[in-house]
Amino acid sequence: MLSTYTSYNLIARDMLTSLDRTASETTTAREAAYYKENIGKVSTVDEFLDDYRLYSYAMKAHGLEEMTYAKAFMRKVLDSDISDANSFVNMLTDTRYRDFATAFSFTGATAVAQTEVQLDEIIGLYSATAANAGDVIKEETRYYNIVIDTVTSVDKLLNNERLRNYVFTSFGIDPANYSRAAIKGVLSSDRNDPASYFNTEFEAKATAAAAARQAASDELAGLESNPANQPRITQLKAEINRQIAIISNVDKYRALADAFNFNTDGTATAGTVQDADQKKGTNELYTLSNPRITTAAALMNQEYFESRIGSITTANELIADPRIVAYLKVAFDLDKVSVGSLTLRNIITSDADPNNATSYINMFGGADKEQYVALRAAFNFQEDGTLAAGDTPQTAAQTATTARGYMVRYNDKDDEADETAIKRFKGQIGAVKTVKDFIGEATIYDFALKAFGIDPTKVSALTIKNVLKSDLNDPKSYVYQLDDERYVELAKAFNFGSDGNITQPKLAQSESEILVMSRGYVVEKSRFGTEDDRKLAEEEAKYYSVQMQKIDSVKEFLSDARLVAFVLEANSIDPASVDAEFMAKIFTSDLDDPKSFVNQQADRSYRKIVASFNFNAEGLVERPDDAQIQSRRGIYETLDSYVRQMLEEEAGNDNAGVRLALYFERKADTISSAYDLLADDALFEVFKVLFQLPDEIGGADIDAQADMINRYLELKDLQDPEKVAKMIVKFSVLYDLDNQSTPDAALSVLTGSGNAGISADLMMSLAQLRTGGS
């Protein structure tokens, strides 16, 4: 009969062959095939527990065969929330149950419109987009000013989308609904020719609209405000507004026509399309058209105010200019709806004497009195709104004070609006369940599009709907047909399926797999470390959790050495022991091909690592089937663990010591404390044999037993494969000595008095023991 060590060594020296041999055995192969084929058909805990063949296979694989009968207990294990530290399974001291629970996912992944990482990224992008608005305007203006000088025709202008959008934005023309013929006609018109396109199509409309507006206004003025006249009054007001809109539209096209110098045939000599003043005017319109007041826009407003204030002679003239009114409201922190032009007039013509209780400032200043006083002090108008002889509206010092106030506060309103927009988005996105919900809520829709630099007014809701429903792994999907990276990034920021409903996030690793990996890393790094080591490990786990939610491909993952090292260490693999080429090979392996590179590794941890990721054959992240109650990692881990259990069990049929040695080799590096060893009868048995301790010590106080283990064994040594190997040699020899049928033979070995009754195999084991040390 072979010695324990020789039998162990025959198996362990080529573990891959040993595992493959066990896996190919008829019964083992049949049970594995049944499990793999049918586990995907199970959708509930009860279905799983009722299929004894599946259930018992999984229990055996995870070393829980003796608990197969305890279905009620195992149901509580499977129903536990792994992420909750206080859940049932996490309160159990035996980690086998937690490992079992993490191999399954009966609760399924949570469907959300956005993960926390996606939410943080879109908020960061929105803030960055807002902060960079001035830079974008500056760059677009730089491009416009260079290229417009090369334009030689209206068609060349309109065919350049970037130029066209700049012009349309400047003059308030909707790019989604414009008429090319109308724009071309306006730009090619001779404004001095009564028969030109502009004069016949637009000026005529403006003239008719002005007449219609006047007629409606005259009729309205003649009506009394009483119920009998109300229907007509409503009609007339609507008519006046309609005609005002027509006139405004004509004004817009008139400004467009005046801004360019095309010939009537639509041509122009390059460099003459706009003169310096026309170009400057277009630049200003573009800058001021942005909803945000950028630094450039603020400087333009300041320049405008300072260029106008010197020629103003009355308070009424001042407040008649809406741009000046807006400037003053911001400069003196009165940018409120309730503060209008008339209020400003009353303030700047008020008696400034603080003792005059009847002055406008003292009567109506209220909470804004300080601002009212400051505004009054900035102007020199008399109470009737005129200026005294020799006075100007403002002195140079007053103008400077006004400018300082404006430049300090010009973006306060935008900042407040941003804070409100972010708060609303964060508060509302959780309620979004469909693309329809997303599009239907303006605050969410506008926020998201603006974050990616998409103007909500210039893109159709149907386009956004199709973008969000696109399959990002399909190069033929709708989003890629737009040939605009902004829409691709928008689609990535949300988790909508092809049916328009929210679904689980498409992550390189599911949230549950990230949790398992993170927990493994923290355990590995803090097993014998300090509290600081644990904190550092937990910080690294947070980093991993965040970064993994940003990974889109195998290539991206493997290019991040920090993430790769984290995964390896979480699985008890030294990152220095493998190189980039090795990692690339295992991640491009077919897990179902026995001859693939990853399946040729004796360490099945590599299979588990690859299976924990959601990469498809092309190396891109794909969304796993949410209906599966066991992840791919869970399935392969269960299959591999079952084969290992069978290997150890079959070895134990011939020699129980071999089974103990194989088990000890597998579990040694998972032991963190003496209590881990005491909680496992098989490991404790190996310990007793190693140190020749009697079975009676098991009856001692548990803490006393733990102290004894710590005296005999340096637990850190269990993390060193070489030291573990030496322990196995020692265990094998002592196990054989303890279990020989002739006590005298064992005694003779220990006393060195002979080798009677000792096999050649045992002598070889002893030689290895002496050579390697104990």
Short mmCIF file of N, CA and C in Angstrom, two decimals, residues 351-459:
data_model
loop_
_atom_site.label_atom_id
_atom_site.label_comp_id
_atom_site.label_asym_id
_atom_site.label_seq_id
_atom_site.Cartn_x
_atom_site.Cartn_y
_atom_site.Cartn_z
N ASP A 351 -35.97 110.42 -3.06
CA ASP A 351 -35.25 111.30 -2.14
C ASP A 351 -34.25 110.43 -1.37
N ALA A 352 -33.01 110.76 -1.45
CA ALA A 352 -31.98 109.93 -0.84
C ALA A 352 -31.83 110.17 0.66
N ASP A 353 -32.55 111.15 1.18
CA ASP A 353 -32.44 111.47 2.61
C ASP A 353 -33.00 110.31 3.43
N PRO A 354 -32.18 109.68 4.26
CA PRO A 354 -32.66 108.53 5.04
C PRO A 354 -33.68 108.91 6.11
N ASN A 355 -33.77 110.20 6.41
CA ASN A 355 -34.73 110.65 7.42
C ASN A 355 -36.11 110.96 6.85
N ASN A 356 -36.22 110.92 5.51
CA ASN A 356 -37.50 111.19 4.86
C ASN A 356 -38.32 109.91 4.82
N ALA A 357 -39.27 109.80 5.75
CA ALA A 357 -40.05 108.57 5.87
C ALA A 357 -40.94 108.32 4.67
N THR A 358 -41.22 109.39 3.87
CA THR A 358 -42.14 109.22 2.74
C THR A 358 -41.42 108.96 1.42
N SER A 359 -40.08 108.90 1.46
CA SER A 359 -39.35 108.62 0.21
C SER A 359 -39.61 107.19 -0.23
N TYR A 360 -39.48 106.96 -1.52
CA TYR A 360 -39.77 105.62 -2.07
C TYR A 360 -38.89 104.55 -1.42
N ILE A 361 -37.63 104.88 -1.26
CA ILE A 361 -36.69 103.90 -0.70
C ILE A 361 -37.09 103.51 0.71
N ASN A 362 -37.44 104.49 1.54
CA ASN A 362 -37.79 104.20 2.92
C ASN A 362 -39.15 103.52 3.04
N MET A 363 -40.04 103.82 2.11
CA MET A 363 -41.37 103.22 2.19
C MET A 363 -41.40 101.79 1.63
N PHE A 364 -40.63 101.52 0.58
CA PHE A 364 -40.75 100.23 -0.11
C PHE A 364 -39.46 99.41 -0.14
N GLY A 365 -38.41 99.92 0.46
CA GLY A 365 -37.14 99.19 0.42
C GLY A 365 -37.20 97.84 1.08
N GLY A 366 -37.79 97.77 2.25
CA GLY A 366 -37.92 96.50 2.96
C GLY A 366 -36.59 95.79 3.10
N ALA A 367 -36.60 94.48 2.78
CA ALA A 367 -35.39 93.67 2.90
C ALA A 367 -34.32 94.09 1.91
N ASP A 368 -34.75 94.79 0.84
CA ASP A 368 -33.79 95.20 -0.20
C ASP A 368 -33.35 96.66 -0.03
N LYS A 369 -33.61 97.25 1.11
CA LYS A 369 -33.33 98.68 1.30
C LYS A 369 -31.86 99.00 1.05
N GLU A 370 -30.97 98.14 1.51
CA GLU A 370 -29.54 98.39 1.33
C GLU A 370 -29.19 98.48 -0.16
N GLN A 371 -29.77 97.58 -0.94
CA GLN A 371 -29.52 97.59 -2.39
C GLN A 371 -30.14 98.82 -3.04
N TYR A 372 -31.33 99.20 -2.55
CA TYR A 372 -32.00 100.40 -3.08
C TYR A 372 -31.14 101.64 -2.85
N VAL A 373 -30.59 101.74 -1.65
CA VAL A 373 -29.75 102.89 -1.30
C VAL A 373 -28.51 102.93 -2.19
N ALA A 374 -27.90 101.74 -2.41
CA ALA A 374 -26.69 101.68 -3.24
C ALA A 374 -26.99 102.06 -4.68
N LEU A 375 -28.14 101.62 -5.21
CA LEU A 375 -28.53 101.96 -6.58
C LEU A 375 -28.78 103.47 -6.69
N ARG A 376 -29.46 104.04 -5.71
CA ARG A 376 -29.75 105.49 -5.74
C ARG A 376 -28.45 106.29 -5.72
N ALA A 377 -27.50 105.81 -4.93
CA ALA A 377 -26.22 106.53 -4.81
C ALA A 377 -25.40 106.45 -6.09
N ALA A 378 -25.76 105.52 -6.99
CA ALA A 378 -25.00 105.34 -8.22
C ALA A 378 -25.47 106.27 -9.33
N PHE A 379 -26.56 107.04 -9.12
CA PHE A 379 -27.07 107.91 -10.18
C PHE A 379 -27.32 109.32 -9.63
N ASN A 380 -27.40 110.26 -10.55
CA ASN A 380 -27.51 111.68 -10.17
C ASN A 380 -28.81 112.32 -10.67
N PHE A 381 -29.84 111.55 -10.91
CA PHE A 381 -31.10 112.11 -11.37
C PHE A 381 -31.82 112.84 -10.24
N GLN A 382 -32.57 113.86 -10.64
CA GLN A 382 -33.41 114.56 -9.68
C GLN A 382 -34.71 113.77 -9.50
N GLU A 383 -35.52 114.22 -8.57
CA GLU A 383 -36.75 113.47 -8.27
C GLU A 383 -37.71 113.46 -9.44
N ASP A 384 -37.60 114.42 -10.36
CA ASP A 384 -38.48 114.41 -11.53
C ASP A 384 -37.88 113.59 -12.68
N GLY A 385 -36.75 112.99 -12.46
CA GLY A 385 -36.15 112.13 -13.47
C GLY A 385 -35.23 112.83 -14.42
N THR A 386 -35.00 114.10 -14.23
CA THR A 386 -34.10 114.85 -15.12
C THR A 386 -32.76 115.05 -14.41
N LEU A 387 -31.86 115.65 -15.12
CA LEU A 387 -30.54 115.95 -14.57
C LEU A 387 -30.40 117.46 -14.36
N ALA A 388 -29.78 117.84 -13.30
CA ALA A 388 -29.52 119.26 -13.05
C ALA A 388 -28.47 119.73 -14.06
N ALA A 389 -28.49 121.00 -14.31
CA ALA A 389 -27.55 121.57 -15.28
C ALA A 389 -26.12 121.19 -14.92
N GLY A 390 -25.40 120.66 -15.89
CA GLY A 390 -24.00 120.30 -15.68
C GLY A 390 -23.78 118.90 -15.15
N ASP A 391 -24.88 118.23 -14.73
CA ASP A 391 -24.75 116.87 -14.18
C ASP A 391 -24.78 115.83 -15.30
N THR A 392 -24.21 114.70 -15.01
CA THR A 392 -24.29 113.53 -15.90
C THR A 392 -24.98 112.41 -15.13
N PRO A 393 -25.55 111.42 -15.81
CA PRO A 393 -26.24 110.34 -15.09
C PRO A 393 -25.35 109.68 -14.04
N GLN A 394 -24.08 109.50 -14.39
CA GLN A 394 -23.12 108.91 -13.46
C GLN A 394 -21.76 109.59 -13.62
N THR A 395 -21.04 109.68 -12.50
CA THR A 395 -19.64 110.07 -12.58
C THR A 395 -18.83 108.84 -12.96
N ALA A 396 -17.57 109.02 -13.27
CA ALA A 396 -16.70 107.89 -13.60
C ALA A 396 -16.62 106.91 -12.43
N ALA A 397 -16.59 107.43 -11.22
CA ALA A 397 -16.51 106.57 -10.04
C ALA A 397 -17.79 105.76 -9.88
N GLN A 398 -18.95 106.41 -10.15
CA GLN A 398 -20.23 105.69 -10.05
C GLN A 398 -20.33 104.59 -11.11
N THR A 399 -19.87 104.88 -12.29
CA THR A 399 -19.88 103.88 -13.37
C THR A 399 -18.98 102.70 -13.00
N ALA A 400 -17.84 102.98 -12.41
CA ALA A 400 -16.91 101.94 -11.99
C ALA A 400 -17.52 101.08 -10.89
N THR A 401 -18.23 101.72 -9.97
CA THR A 401 -18.89 100.98 -8.89
C THR A 401 -19.95 100.04 -9.47
N THR A 402 -20.71 100.55 -10.42
CA THR A 402 -21.75 99.74 -11.07
C THR A 402 -21.12 98.54 -11.78
N ALA A 403 -20.02 98.77 -12.48
CA ALA A 403 -19.34 97.70 -13.21
C ALA A 403 -18.82 96.63 -12.27
N ARG A 404 -18.23 97.08 -11.13
CA ARG A 404 -17.73 96.10 -10.16
C ARG A 404 -18.86 95.21 -9.65
N GLY A 405 -19.97 95.84 -9.33
CA GLY A 405 -21.12 95.06 -8.85
C GLY A 405 -21.60 94.06 -9.88
N TYR A 406 -21.62 94.48 -11.14
CA TYR A 406 -22.10 93.59 -12.19
C TYR A 406 -21.14 92.42 -12.40
N MET A 407 -19.85 92.71 -12.49
CA MET A 407 -18.89 91.65 -12.78
C MET A 407 -18.78 90.64 -11.63
N VAL A 408 -19.09 91.06 -10.43
CA VAL A 408 -19.08 90.13 -9.29
C VAL A 408 -20.29 89.21 -9.32
N ARG A 409 -21.43 89.76 -9.79
CA ARG A 409 -22.69 89.03 -9.66
C ARG A 409 -23.27 88.46 -10.96
N TYR A 410 -22.64 88.73 -12.10
CA TYR A 410 -23.29 88.41 -13.38
C TYR A 410 -23.65 86.93 -13.54
N ASN A 411 -22.88 86.03 -12.90
CA ASN A 411 -23.18 84.61 -13.07
C ASN A 411 -23.82 83.98 -11.84
N ASP A 412 -24.21 84.81 -10.86
CA ASP A 412 -24.85 84.27 -9.65
C ASP A 412 -26.14 83.53 -9.98
N LYS A 413 -26.93 84.11 -10.85
CA LYS A 413 -28.21 83.52 -11.19
C LYS A 413 -28.02 82.19 -11.92
N ASP A 414 -27.00 82.16 -12.79
CA ASP A 414 -26.71 80.91 -13.49
C ASP A 414 -26.24 79.83 -12.51
N ASP A 415 -25.40 80.21 -11.56
CA ASP A 415 -24.91 79.26 -10.57
C ASP A 415 -26.06 78.71 -9.73
N GLU A 416 -26.96 79.60 -9.33
CA GLU A 416 -28.12 79.16 -8.56
C GLU A 416 -29.01 78.23 -9.39
N ALA A 417 -29.16 78.58 -10.67
CA ALA A 417 -29.97 77.74 -11.56
C ALA A 417 -29.33 76.36 -11.73
N ASP A 418 -27.99 76.33 -11.80
CA ASP A 418 -27.28 75.05 -11.92
C ASP A 418 -27.50 74.19 -10.68
N GLU A 419 -27.39 74.81 -9.51
CA GLU A 419 -27.59 74.07 -8.26
C GLU A 419 -29.01 73.51 -8.20
N THR A 420 -29.97 74.33 -8.62
CA THR A 420 -31.36 73.87 -8.62
C THR A 420 -31.56 72.74 -9.62
N ALA A 421 -30.96 72.88 -10.81
CA ALA A 421 -31.10 71.85 -11.84
C ALA A 421 -30.50 70.53 -11.39
N ILE A 422 -29.34 70.59 -10.75
CA ILE A 422 -28.69 69.37 -10.26
C ILE A 422 -29.53 68.71 -9.17
N LYS A 423 -30.04 69.53 -8.26
CA LYS A 423 -30.87 69.01 -7.17
C LYS A 423 -32.13 68.35 -7.71
N ARG A 424 -32.75 68.97 -8.69
CA ARG A 424 -33.97 68.41 -9.27
C ARG A 424 -33.68 67.10 -10.01
N PHE A 425 -32.58 67.10 -10.77
CA PHE A 425 -32.23 65.89 -11.52
C PHE A 425 -31.99 64.72 -10.57
N LYS A 426 -31.21 64.96 -9.53
CA LYS A 426 -30.92 63.90 -8.56
C LYS A 426 -32.19 63.41 -7.87
N GLY A 427 -33.10 64.33 -7.62
CA GLY A 427 -34.34 63.96 -6.93
C GLY A 427 -35.34 63.26 -7.82
N GLN A 428 -35.26 63.48 -9.13
CA GLN A 428 -36.28 62.94 -10.03
C GLN A 428 -35.85 61.73 -10.83
N ILE A 429 -34.55 61.54 -11.05
CA ILE A 429 -34.10 60.46 -11.94
C ILE A 429 -34.49 59.09 -11.41
N GLY A 430 -34.59 58.95 -10.10
CA GLY A 430 -34.97 57.66 -9.52
C GLY A 430 -36.37 57.22 -9.87
N ALA A 431 -37.21 58.17 -10.25
CA ALA A 431 -38.60 57.85 -10.59
C ALA A 431 -38.77 57.46 -12.06
N VAL A 432 -37.71 57.63 -12.84
CA VAL A 432 -37.78 57.31 -14.27
C VAL A 432 -37.73 55.80 -14.47
N LYS A 433 -38.74 55.27 -15.15
CA LYS A 433 -38.83 53.83 -15.41
C LYS A 433 -38.78 53.51 -16.91
N THR A 434 -39.05 54.50 -17.74
CA THR A 434 -39.07 54.28 -19.18
C THR A 434 -38.47 55.48 -19.91
N VAL A 435 -38.16 55.27 -21.18
CA VAL A 435 -37.68 56.38 -22.01
C VAL A 435 -38.76 57.45 -22.10
N LYS A 436 -40.00 57.02 -22.12
CA LYS A 436 -41.12 57.97 -22.17
C LYS A 436 -41.11 58.87 -20.93
N ASP A 437 -40.83 58.29 -19.77
CA ASP A 437 -40.72 59.09 -18.54
C ASP A 437 -39.60 60.12 -18.68
N PHE A 438 -38.48 59.65 -19.22
CA PHE A 438 -37.30 60.51 -19.37
C PHE A 438 -37.60 61.70 -20.27
N ILE A 439 -38.21 61.43 -21.41
CA ILE A 439 -38.51 62.50 -22.36
C ILE A 439 -39.62 63.40 -21.86
N GLY A 440 -40.54 62.84 -21.10
CA GLY A 440 -41.70 63.60 -20.63
C GLY A 440 -41.41 64.56 -19.50
N GLU A 441 -40.29 64.38 -18.81
CA GLU A 441 -39.95 65.28 -17.69
C GLU A 441 -38.89 66.26 -18.18
N ALA A 442 -39.31 67.49 -18.43
CA ALA A 442 -38.44 68.49 -19.05
C ALA A 442 -37.16 68.75 -18.26
N THR A 443 -37.26 68.78 -16.94
CA THR A 443 -36.07 69.09 -16.14
C THR A 443 -35.01 68.00 -16.29
N ILE A 444 -35.42 66.74 -16.39
CA ILE A 444 -34.48 65.64 -16.59
C ILE A 444 -33.94 65.65 -18.01
N TYR A 445 -34.85 65.77 -18.96
CA TYR A 445 -34.50 65.74 -20.38
C TYR A 445 -33.51 66.86 -20.74
N ASP A 446 -33.84 68.08 -20.36
CA ASP A 446 -32.99 69.22 -20.69
C ASP A 446 -31.63 69.11 -20.00
N PHE A 447 -31.64 68.70 -18.74
CA PHE A 447 -30.40 68.57 -17.97
C PHE A 447 -29.46 67.58 -18.65
N ALA A 448 -29.98 66.41 -18.99
CA ALA A 448 -29.15 65.36 -19.57
C ALA A 448 -28.57 65.78 -20.91
N LEU A 449 -29.39 66.37 -21.76
CA LEU A 449 -28.91 66.76 -23.08
C LEU A 449 -27.87 67.88 -22.98
N LYS A 450 -28.12 68.84 -22.11
CA LYS A 450 -27.17 69.94 -21.95
C LYS A 450 -25.83 69.43 -21.41
N ALA A 451 -25.87 68.39 -20.57
CA ALA A 451 -24.64 67.83 -20.03
C ALA A 451 -23.72 67.35 -21.15
N PHE A 452 -24.32 66.87 -22.23
CA PHE A 452 -23.52 66.36 -23.35
C PHE A 452 -23.42 67.36 -24.50
N GLY A 453 -23.75 68.61 -24.20
CA GLY A 453 -23.61 69.66 -25.21
C GLY A 453 -24.62 69.58 -26.32
N ILE A 454 -25.78 68.99 -26.03
CA ILE A 454 -26.85 68.87 -27.02
C ILE A 454 -27.94 69.87 -26.67
N ASP A 455 -28.31 70.70 -27.60
CA ASP A 455 -29.35 71.71 -27.37
C ASP A 455 -30.72 71.02 -27.49
N PRO A 456 -31.49 70.96 -26.40
CA PRO A 456 -32.79 70.28 -26.44
C PRO A 456 -33.75 70.86 -27.47
N THR A 457 -33.55 72.12 -27.83
CA THR A 457 -34.46 72.76 -28.80
C THR A 457 -34.07 72.43 -30.24
N LYS A 458 -32.90 71.82 -30.43
CA LYS A 458 -32.43 71.58 -31.79
C LYS A 458 -32.36 70.10 -32.15
N VAL A 459 -32.96 69.25 -31.33
CA VAL A 459 -32.99 67.82 -31.63
C VAL A 459 -34.38 67.30 -31.27
#
